[in-house]
């Protein structure tokens, strides 16, 4: 997917595909990790996904114009932000697609300047092992962070995430440092 061009349209088409898949089979899921979510058309598409029942996990380090947890609009959307030792510039777009998972990596945030005024690129990860690592380790660990993460609330404020009583603390950035060189290995 290349911007400027049809990147926005192609992202929205994939969100709509997930909505249709969810309507037919009930297994829709999206997880995006990015720096900013500002583009109105993409936000509307994510709201449509939530309204259709698709579970949406967003990790947006900086500005996020989507409001999660609004009844009837975005109750199936969670948004977390991690600001810590690393700048978290990773952009990952995960589409469950009924088990025919699609993961896109690249430089683009979902904001007008990235979609229309800069040259940006998102590319598919075709290797099944790398898709599994990105899904389970990179996205999985970051979405489970309960030390550095802050959750965006429906009113636009953020609240720090804390581990539940029976849950171990997980600092995703520290985890990545401690497991460097091992988490991406075979098996």
PDB file of C-alpha atoms in Angstrom:
ATOM      1  CA  UNK A   1       0.000   0.000   0.000  1.00  0.00           C
ATOM      2  CA  UNK A   2       1.500   3.315  -1.052  1.00  0.00           C
ATOM      3  CA  UNK A   3       0.682   6.909  -0.181  1.00  0.00           C
ATOM      4  CA  UNK A   4      -0.074   9.320  -1.534  1.00  0.00           C
ATOM      5  CA  UNK A   5      -2.528   7.262  -3.505  1.00  0.00           C
ATOM      6  CA  UNK A   6      -5.060   4.693  -2.344  1.00  0.00           C
ATOM      7  CA  UNK A   7      -3.630   3.707   1.052  1.00  0.00           C
ATOM      8  CA  UNK A   8      -6.586   5.127   2.990  1.00  0.00           C
ATOM      9  CA  UNK A   9      -9.059   3.367   0.695  1.00  0.00           C
ATOM     10  CA  UNK A  10      -7.143   0.086   0.944  1.00  0.00           C
ATOM     11  CA  UNK A  11      -7.059   0.229   4.769  1.00  0.00           C
ATOM     12  CA  UNK A  12     -10.800   0.969   4.861  1.00  0.00           C
ATOM     13  CA  UNK A  13     -11.481  -1.905   2.444  1.00  0.00           C
ATOM     14  CA  UNK A  14      -9.671  -4.250   4.837  1.00  0.00           C
ATOM     15  CA  UNK A  15     -11.655  -2.929   7.808  1.00  0.00           C
ATOM     16  CA  UNK A  16     -14.873  -3.442   5.820  1.00  0.00           C
ATOM     17  CA  UNK A  17     -13.723  -6.980   4.940  1.00  0.00           C
ATOM     18  CA  UNK A  18     -13.322  -7.665   8.674  1.00  0.00           C
ATOM     19  CA  UNK A  19     -16.825  -6.283   9.321  1.00  0.00           C
ATOM     20  CA  UNK A  20     -18.327  -8.567   6.677  1.00  0.00           C
ATOM     21  CA  UNK A  21     -16.359 -11.546   7.988  1.00  0.00           C
ATOM     22  CA  UNK A  22     -17.623 -10.809  11.500  1.00  0.00           C
ATOM     23  CA  UNK A  23     -21.226 -10.609  10.305  1.00  0.00           C
ATOM     24  CA  UNK A  24     -20.904 -14.013   8.658  1.00  0.00           C
ATOM     25  CA  UNK A  25     -18.768 -15.841  11.213  1.00  0.00           C
ATOM     26  CA  UNK A  26     -18.488 -13.751  14.397  1.00  0.00           C
ATOM     27  CA  UNK A  27     -14.686 -13.811  14.499  1.00  0.00           C
ATOM     28  CA  UNK A  28     -13.730 -10.290  13.444  1.00  0.00           C
ATOM     29  CA  UNK A  29     -10.642  -8.800  15.051  1.00  0.00           C
ATOM     30  CA  UNK A  30      -8.378  -5.850  14.274  1.00  0.00           C
ATOM     31  CA  UNK A  31      -5.239  -4.713  16.120  1.00  0.00           C
ATOM     32  CA  UNK A  32      -3.308  -1.627  15.043  1.00  0.00           C
ATOM     33  CA  UNK A  33      -0.130  -0.189  16.577  1.00  0.00           C
ATOM     34  CA  UNK A  34       0.812   3.297  15.430  1.00  0.00           C
ATOM     35  CA  UNK A  35       1.846   6.766  16.521  1.00  0.00           C
ATOM     36  CA  UNK A  36      -1.280   8.713  15.585  1.00  0.00           C
ATOM     37  CA  UNK A  37      -4.898   8.125  14.569  1.00  0.00           C
ATOM     38  CA  UNK A  38      -6.418  11.288  13.126  1.00  0.00           C
ATOM     39  CA  UNK A  39      -7.926  10.434   9.722  1.00  0.00           C
ATOM     40  CA  UNK A  40     -11.702  10.875   9.904  1.00  0.00           C
ATOM     41  CA  UNK A  41     -12.567   8.255   7.277  1.00  0.00           C
ATOM     42  CA  UNK A  42     -10.424   5.604   9.005  1.00  0.00           C
ATOM     43  CA  UNK A  43     -11.945   6.503  12.372  1.00  0.00           C
ATOM     44  CA  UNK A  44     -15.465   6.196  10.927  1.00  0.00           C
ATOM     45  CA  UNK A  45     -14.529   2.777   9.513  1.00  0.00           C
ATOM     46  CA  UNK A  46     -13.270   1.650  12.927  1.00  0.00           C
ATOM     47  CA  UNK A  47     -16.493   2.899  14.524  1.00  0.00           C
ATOM     48  CA  UNK A  48     -18.463   0.858  11.945  1.00  0.00           C
ATOM     49  CA  UNK A  49     -16.367  -2.174  12.841  1.00  0.00           C
ATOM     50  CA  UNK A  50     -17.129  -1.739  16.537  1.00  0.00           C
ATOM     51  CA  UNK A  51     -20.837  -1.248  15.837  1.00  0.00           C
ATOM     52  CA  UNK A  52     -20.787  -4.518  13.873  1.00  0.00           C
ATOM     53  CA  UNK A  53     -19.223  -6.263  16.905  1.00  0.00           C
ATOM     54  CA  UNK A  54     -15.636  -6.513  15.659  1.00  0.00           C
ATOM     55  CA  UNK A  55     -13.158  -6.374  18.538  1.00  0.00           C
ATOM     56  CA  UNK A  56     -10.625  -3.607  17.888  1.00  0.00           C
ATOM     57  CA  UNK A  57      -7.421  -3.167  19.902  1.00  0.00           C
ATOM     58  CA  UNK A  58      -5.522   0.025  19.143  1.00  0.00           C
ATOM     59  CA  UNK A  59      -2.201   1.079  20.541  1.00  0.00           C
ATOM     60  CA  UNK A  60      -1.672   4.707  19.656  1.00  0.00           C
ATOM     61  CA  UNK A  61       1.391   6.308  21.217  1.00  0.00           C
ATOM     62  CA  UNK A  62       0.398   9.912  20.510  1.00  0.00           C
ATOM     63  CA  UNK A  63      -2.720  11.694  19.318  1.00  0.00           C
ATOM     64  CA  UNK A  64      -5.860   9.601  18.948  1.00  0.00           C
ATOM     65  CA  UNK A  65      -9.043  11.289  17.739  1.00  0.00           C
ATOM     66  CA  UNK A  66     -11.140   8.109  18.100  1.00  0.00           C
ATOM     67  CA  UNK A  67     -13.079   7.830  21.365  1.00  0.00           C
ATOM     68  CA  UNK A  68     -13.222   4.220  22.600  1.00  0.00           C
ATOM     69  CA  UNK A  69     -15.908   2.759  24.826  1.00  0.00           C
ATOM     70  CA  UNK A  70     -18.765   5.005  23.716  1.00  0.00           C
ATOM     71  CA  UNK A  71     -22.010   2.982  23.916  1.00  0.00           C
ATOM     72  CA  UNK A  72     -23.499   2.311  20.497  1.00  0.00           C
ATOM     73  CA  UNK A  73     -20.432   3.734  18.763  1.00  0.00           C
ATOM     74  CA  UNK A  74     -17.167   2.224  19.966  1.00  0.00           C
ATOM     75  CA  UNK A  75     -17.787  -0.107  22.891  1.00  0.00           C
ATOM     76  CA  UNK A  76     -15.725  -2.856  21.203  1.00  0.00           C
ATOM     77  CA  UNK A  77     -12.664  -0.604  20.832  1.00  0.00           C
ATOM     78  CA  UNK A  78      -9.833  -0.290  23.337  1.00  0.00           C
ATOM     79  CA  UNK A  79      -7.052   2.256  22.972  1.00  0.00           C
ATOM     80  CA  UNK A  80      -3.830   2.177  24.947  1.00  0.00           C
ATOM     81  CA  UNK A  81      -0.745   4.350  24.767  1.00  0.00           C
ATOM     82  CA  UNK A  82       2.772   3.500  25.865  1.00  0.00           C
ATOM     83  CA  UNK A  83       5.319   6.248  26.335  1.00  0.00           C
ATOM     84  CA  UNK A  84       8.508   5.007  27.910  1.00  0.00           C
ATOM     85  CA  UNK A  85      12.170   4.444  27.181  1.00  0.00           C
ATOM     86  CA  UNK A  86      11.505   3.778  23.501  1.00  0.00           C
ATOM     87  CA  UNK A  87       9.590   6.059  21.173  1.00  0.00           C
ATOM     88  CA  UNK A  88       7.449   3.151  19.938  1.00  0.00           C
ATOM     89  CA  UNK A  89       7.537   4.072  16.271  1.00  0.00           C
ATOM     90  CA  UNK A  90       6.408   0.615  15.200  1.00  0.00           C
ATOM     91  CA  UNK A  91       3.425   0.592  12.818  1.00  0.00           C
ATOM     92  CA  UNK A  92       1.628  -2.753  12.671  1.00  0.00           C
ATOM     93  CA  UNK A  93      -1.804  -3.287  11.118  1.00  0.00           C
ATOM     94  CA  UNK A  94      -3.287  -6.698  11.933  1.00  0.00           C
ATOM     95  CA  UNK A  95      -6.422  -8.037  10.230  1.00  0.00           C
ATOM     96  CA  UNK A  96      -7.630 -11.423  11.507  1.00  0.00           C
ATOM     97  CA  UNK A  97      -9.463 -12.096   8.220  1.00  0.00           C
ATOM     98  CA  UNK A  98     -11.017 -15.354   9.375  1.00  0.00           C
ATOM     99  CA  UNK A  99      -7.645 -16.921  10.158  1.00  0.00           C
ATOM    100  CA  UNK A 100      -6.145 -15.862   6.830  1.00  0.00           C
ATOM    101  CA  UNK A 101      -4.315 -13.225   8.801  1.00  0.00           C
ATOM    102  CA  UNK A 102      -2.893 -10.173   7.139  1.00  0.00           C
ATOM    103  CA  UNK A 103      -0.228  -8.068   8.812  1.00  0.00           C
ATOM    104  CA  UNK A 104       1.029  -4.859   7.279  1.00  0.00           C
ATOM    105  CA  UNK A 105       4.167  -3.061   8.483  1.00  0.00           C
ATOM    106  CA  UNK A 106       5.526   0.262   7.386  1.00  0.00           C
ATOM    107  CA  UNK A 107       5.863   3.962   7.946  1.00  0.00           C
ATOM    108  CA  UNK A 108       2.313   5.290   7.806  1.00  0.00           C
ATOM    109  CA  UNK A 109       0.133   6.508  10.615  1.00  0.00           C
ATOM    110  CA  UNK A 110      -3.568   6.978   9.902  1.00  0.00           C
ATOM    111  CA  UNK A 111      -3.515  10.733   9.533  1.00  0.00           C
ATOM    112  CA  UNK A 112      -4.075  12.993   6.511  1.00  0.00           C
ATOM    113  CA  UNK A 113      -0.449  14.125   6.235  1.00  0.00           C
ATOM    114  CA  UNK A 114       0.716  10.494   6.020  1.00  0.00           C
ATOM    115  CA  UNK A 115      -2.045   9.401   3.676  1.00  0.00           C
ATOM    116  CA  UNK A 116      -2.024  12.378   1.296  1.00  0.00           C
ATOM    117  CA  UNK A 117       1.061  14.585   1.683  1.00  0.00           C
ATOM    118  CA  UNK A 118       3.965  12.181   2.232  1.00  0.00           C
ATOM    119  CA  UNK A 119       5.385   9.169   0.504  1.00  0.00           C
ATOM    120  CA  UNK A 120       4.552   6.291   2.830  1.00  0.00           C
ATOM    121  CA  UNK A 121       4.525   2.529   2.470  1.00  0.00           C
ATOM    122  CA  UNK A 122       2.821  -0.412   4.163  1.00  0.00           C
ATOM    123  CA  UNK A 123       3.903  -3.886   3.108  1.00  0.00           C
ATOM    124  CA  UNK A 124       2.485  -7.334   3.881  1.00  0.00           C
ATOM    125  CA  UNK A 125       4.352  -9.849   6.009  1.00  0.00           C
ATOM    126  CA  UNK A 126       4.095 -13.062   4.038  1.00  0.00           C
ATOM    127  CA  UNK A 127       6.152 -15.458   6.170  1.00  0.00           C
ATOM    128  CA  UNK A 128       3.763 -17.359   8.519  1.00  0.00           C
ATOM    129  CA  UNK A 129       6.348 -17.576  11.314  1.00  0.00           C
ATOM    130  CA  UNK A 130       7.023 -13.836  11.211  1.00  0.00           C
ATOM    131  CA  UNK A 131       3.269 -13.123  11.227  1.00  0.00           C
ATOM    132  CA  UNK A 132       2.905 -15.330  14.310  1.00  0.00           C
ATOM    133  CA  UNK A 133       5.790 -13.542  16.080  1.00  0.00           C
ATOM    134  CA  UNK A 134       4.401 -10.112  15.234  1.00  0.00           C
ATOM    135  CA  UNK A 135       0.903 -11.122  16.363  1.00  0.00           C
ATOM    136  CA  UNK A 136       1.737 -13.037  19.535  1.00  0.00           C
ATOM    137  CA  UNK A 137       4.953 -11.431  20.677  1.00  0.00           C
ATOM    138  CA  UNK A 138       5.230  -7.865  19.449  1.00  0.00           C
ATOM    139  CA  UNK A 139       1.524  -6.949  19.412  1.00  0.00           C
ATOM    140  CA  UNK A 140       0.608  -9.438  22.121  1.00  0.00           C
ATOM    141  CA  UNK A 141       3.168  -8.224  24.643  1.00  0.00           C
ATOM    142  CA  UNK A 142       2.492  -4.546  23.955  1.00  0.00           C
ATOM    143  CA  UNK A 143      -1.285  -4.978  24.223  1.00  0.00           C
ATOM    144  CA  UNK A 144      -0.875  -6.798  27.572  1.00  0.00           C
ATOM    145  CA  UNK A 145       1.396  -4.092  29.060  1.00  0.00           C
ATOM    146  CA  UNK A 146       0.084  -3.183  32.500  1.00  0.00           C
ATOM    147  CA  UNK A 147       2.984  -1.071  33.734  1.00  0.00           C
ATOM    148  CA  UNK A 148       3.654   1.648  31.147  1.00  0.00           C
ATOM    149  CA  UNK A 149       0.297   1.558  29.325  1.00  0.00           C
ATOM    150  CA  UNK A 150      -2.392   4.168  29.704  1.00  0.00           C
ATOM    151  CA  UNK A 151      -5.954   3.471  28.565  1.00  0.00           C
ATOM    152  CA  UNK A 152      -7.924   6.119  26.681  1.00  0.00           C
ATOM    153  CA  UNK A 153     -11.358   6.592  28.250  1.00  0.00           C
ATOM    154  CA  UNK A 154     -14.569   7.665  26.490  1.00  0.00           C
ATOM    155  CA  UNK A 155     -14.230  11.213  27.866  1.00  0.00           C
ATOM    156  CA  UNK A 156     -10.795  11.658  26.243  1.00  0.00           C
ATOM    157  CA  UNK A 157      -8.778  11.280  29.451  1.00  0.00           C
ATOM    158  CA  UNK A 158      -6.196   8.574  30.069  1.00  0.00           C
ATOM    159  CA  UNK A 159      -5.881   6.237  33.043  1.00  0.00           C
ATOM    160  CA  UNK A 160      -2.796   4.164  33.818  1.00  0.00           C
ATOM    161  CA  UNK A 161      -3.325   0.424  33.434  1.00  0.00           C
ATOM    162  CA  UNK A 162      -2.459  -1.649  36.531  1.00  0.00           C
ATOM    163  CA  UNK A 163      -2.100  -5.420  36.821  1.00  0.00           C
ATOM    164  CA  UNK A 164      -5.098  -7.264  38.217  1.00  0.00           C
ATOM    165  CA  UNK A 165      -4.622  -8.931  41.604  1.00  0.00           C
ATOM    166  CA  UNK A 166      -3.857 -12.324  40.006  1.00  0.00           C
ATOM    167  CA  UNK A 167      -1.858 -10.915  37.079  1.00  0.00           C
ATOM    168  CA  UNK A 168       1.926 -10.413  36.921  1.00  0.00           C
ATOM    169  CA  UNK A 169       3.259  -6.975  36.034  1.00  0.00           C
ATOM    170  CA  UNK A 170       4.281  -6.677  32.371  1.00  0.00           C
ATOM    171  CA  UNK A 171       6.352  -3.755  31.106  1.00  0.00           C
ATOM    172  CA  UNK A 172       6.460  -4.410  27.365  1.00  0.00           C
ATOM    173  CA  UNK A 173       9.587  -2.362  26.717  1.00  0.00           C
ATOM    174  CA  UNK A 174      11.498  -4.048  29.533  1.00  0.00           C
ATOM    175  CA  UNK A 175      10.236  -7.439  28.310  1.00  0.00           C
ATOM    176  CA  UNK A 176      11.588  -6.709  24.809  1.00  0.00           C
ATOM    177  CA  UNK A 177      14.996  -5.769  26.279  1.00  0.00           C
ATOM    178  CA  UNK A 178      15.161  -8.825  28.527  1.00  0.00           C
ATOM    179  CA  UNK A 179      14.173 -11.159  25.686  1.00  0.00           C
ATOM    180  CA  UNK A 180      16.177  -9.513  22.912  1.00  0.00           C
ATOM    181  CA  UNK A 181      17.616 -12.018  20.520  1.00  0.00           C
ATOM    182  CA  UNK A 182      15.328 -14.807  21.747  1.00  0.00           C
ATOM    183  CA  UNK A 183      11.706 -13.879  21.089  1.00  0.00           C
ATOM    184  CA  UNK A 184      12.010 -14.007  17.315  1.00  0.00           C
ATOM    185  CA  UNK A 185      13.768 -17.368  17.162  1.00  0.00           C
ATOM    186  CA  UNK A 186      12.376 -20.511  15.604  1.00  0.00           C
ATOM    187  CA  UNK A 187       9.595 -22.381  17.380  1.00  0.00           C
TER     188      UNK A 187
END
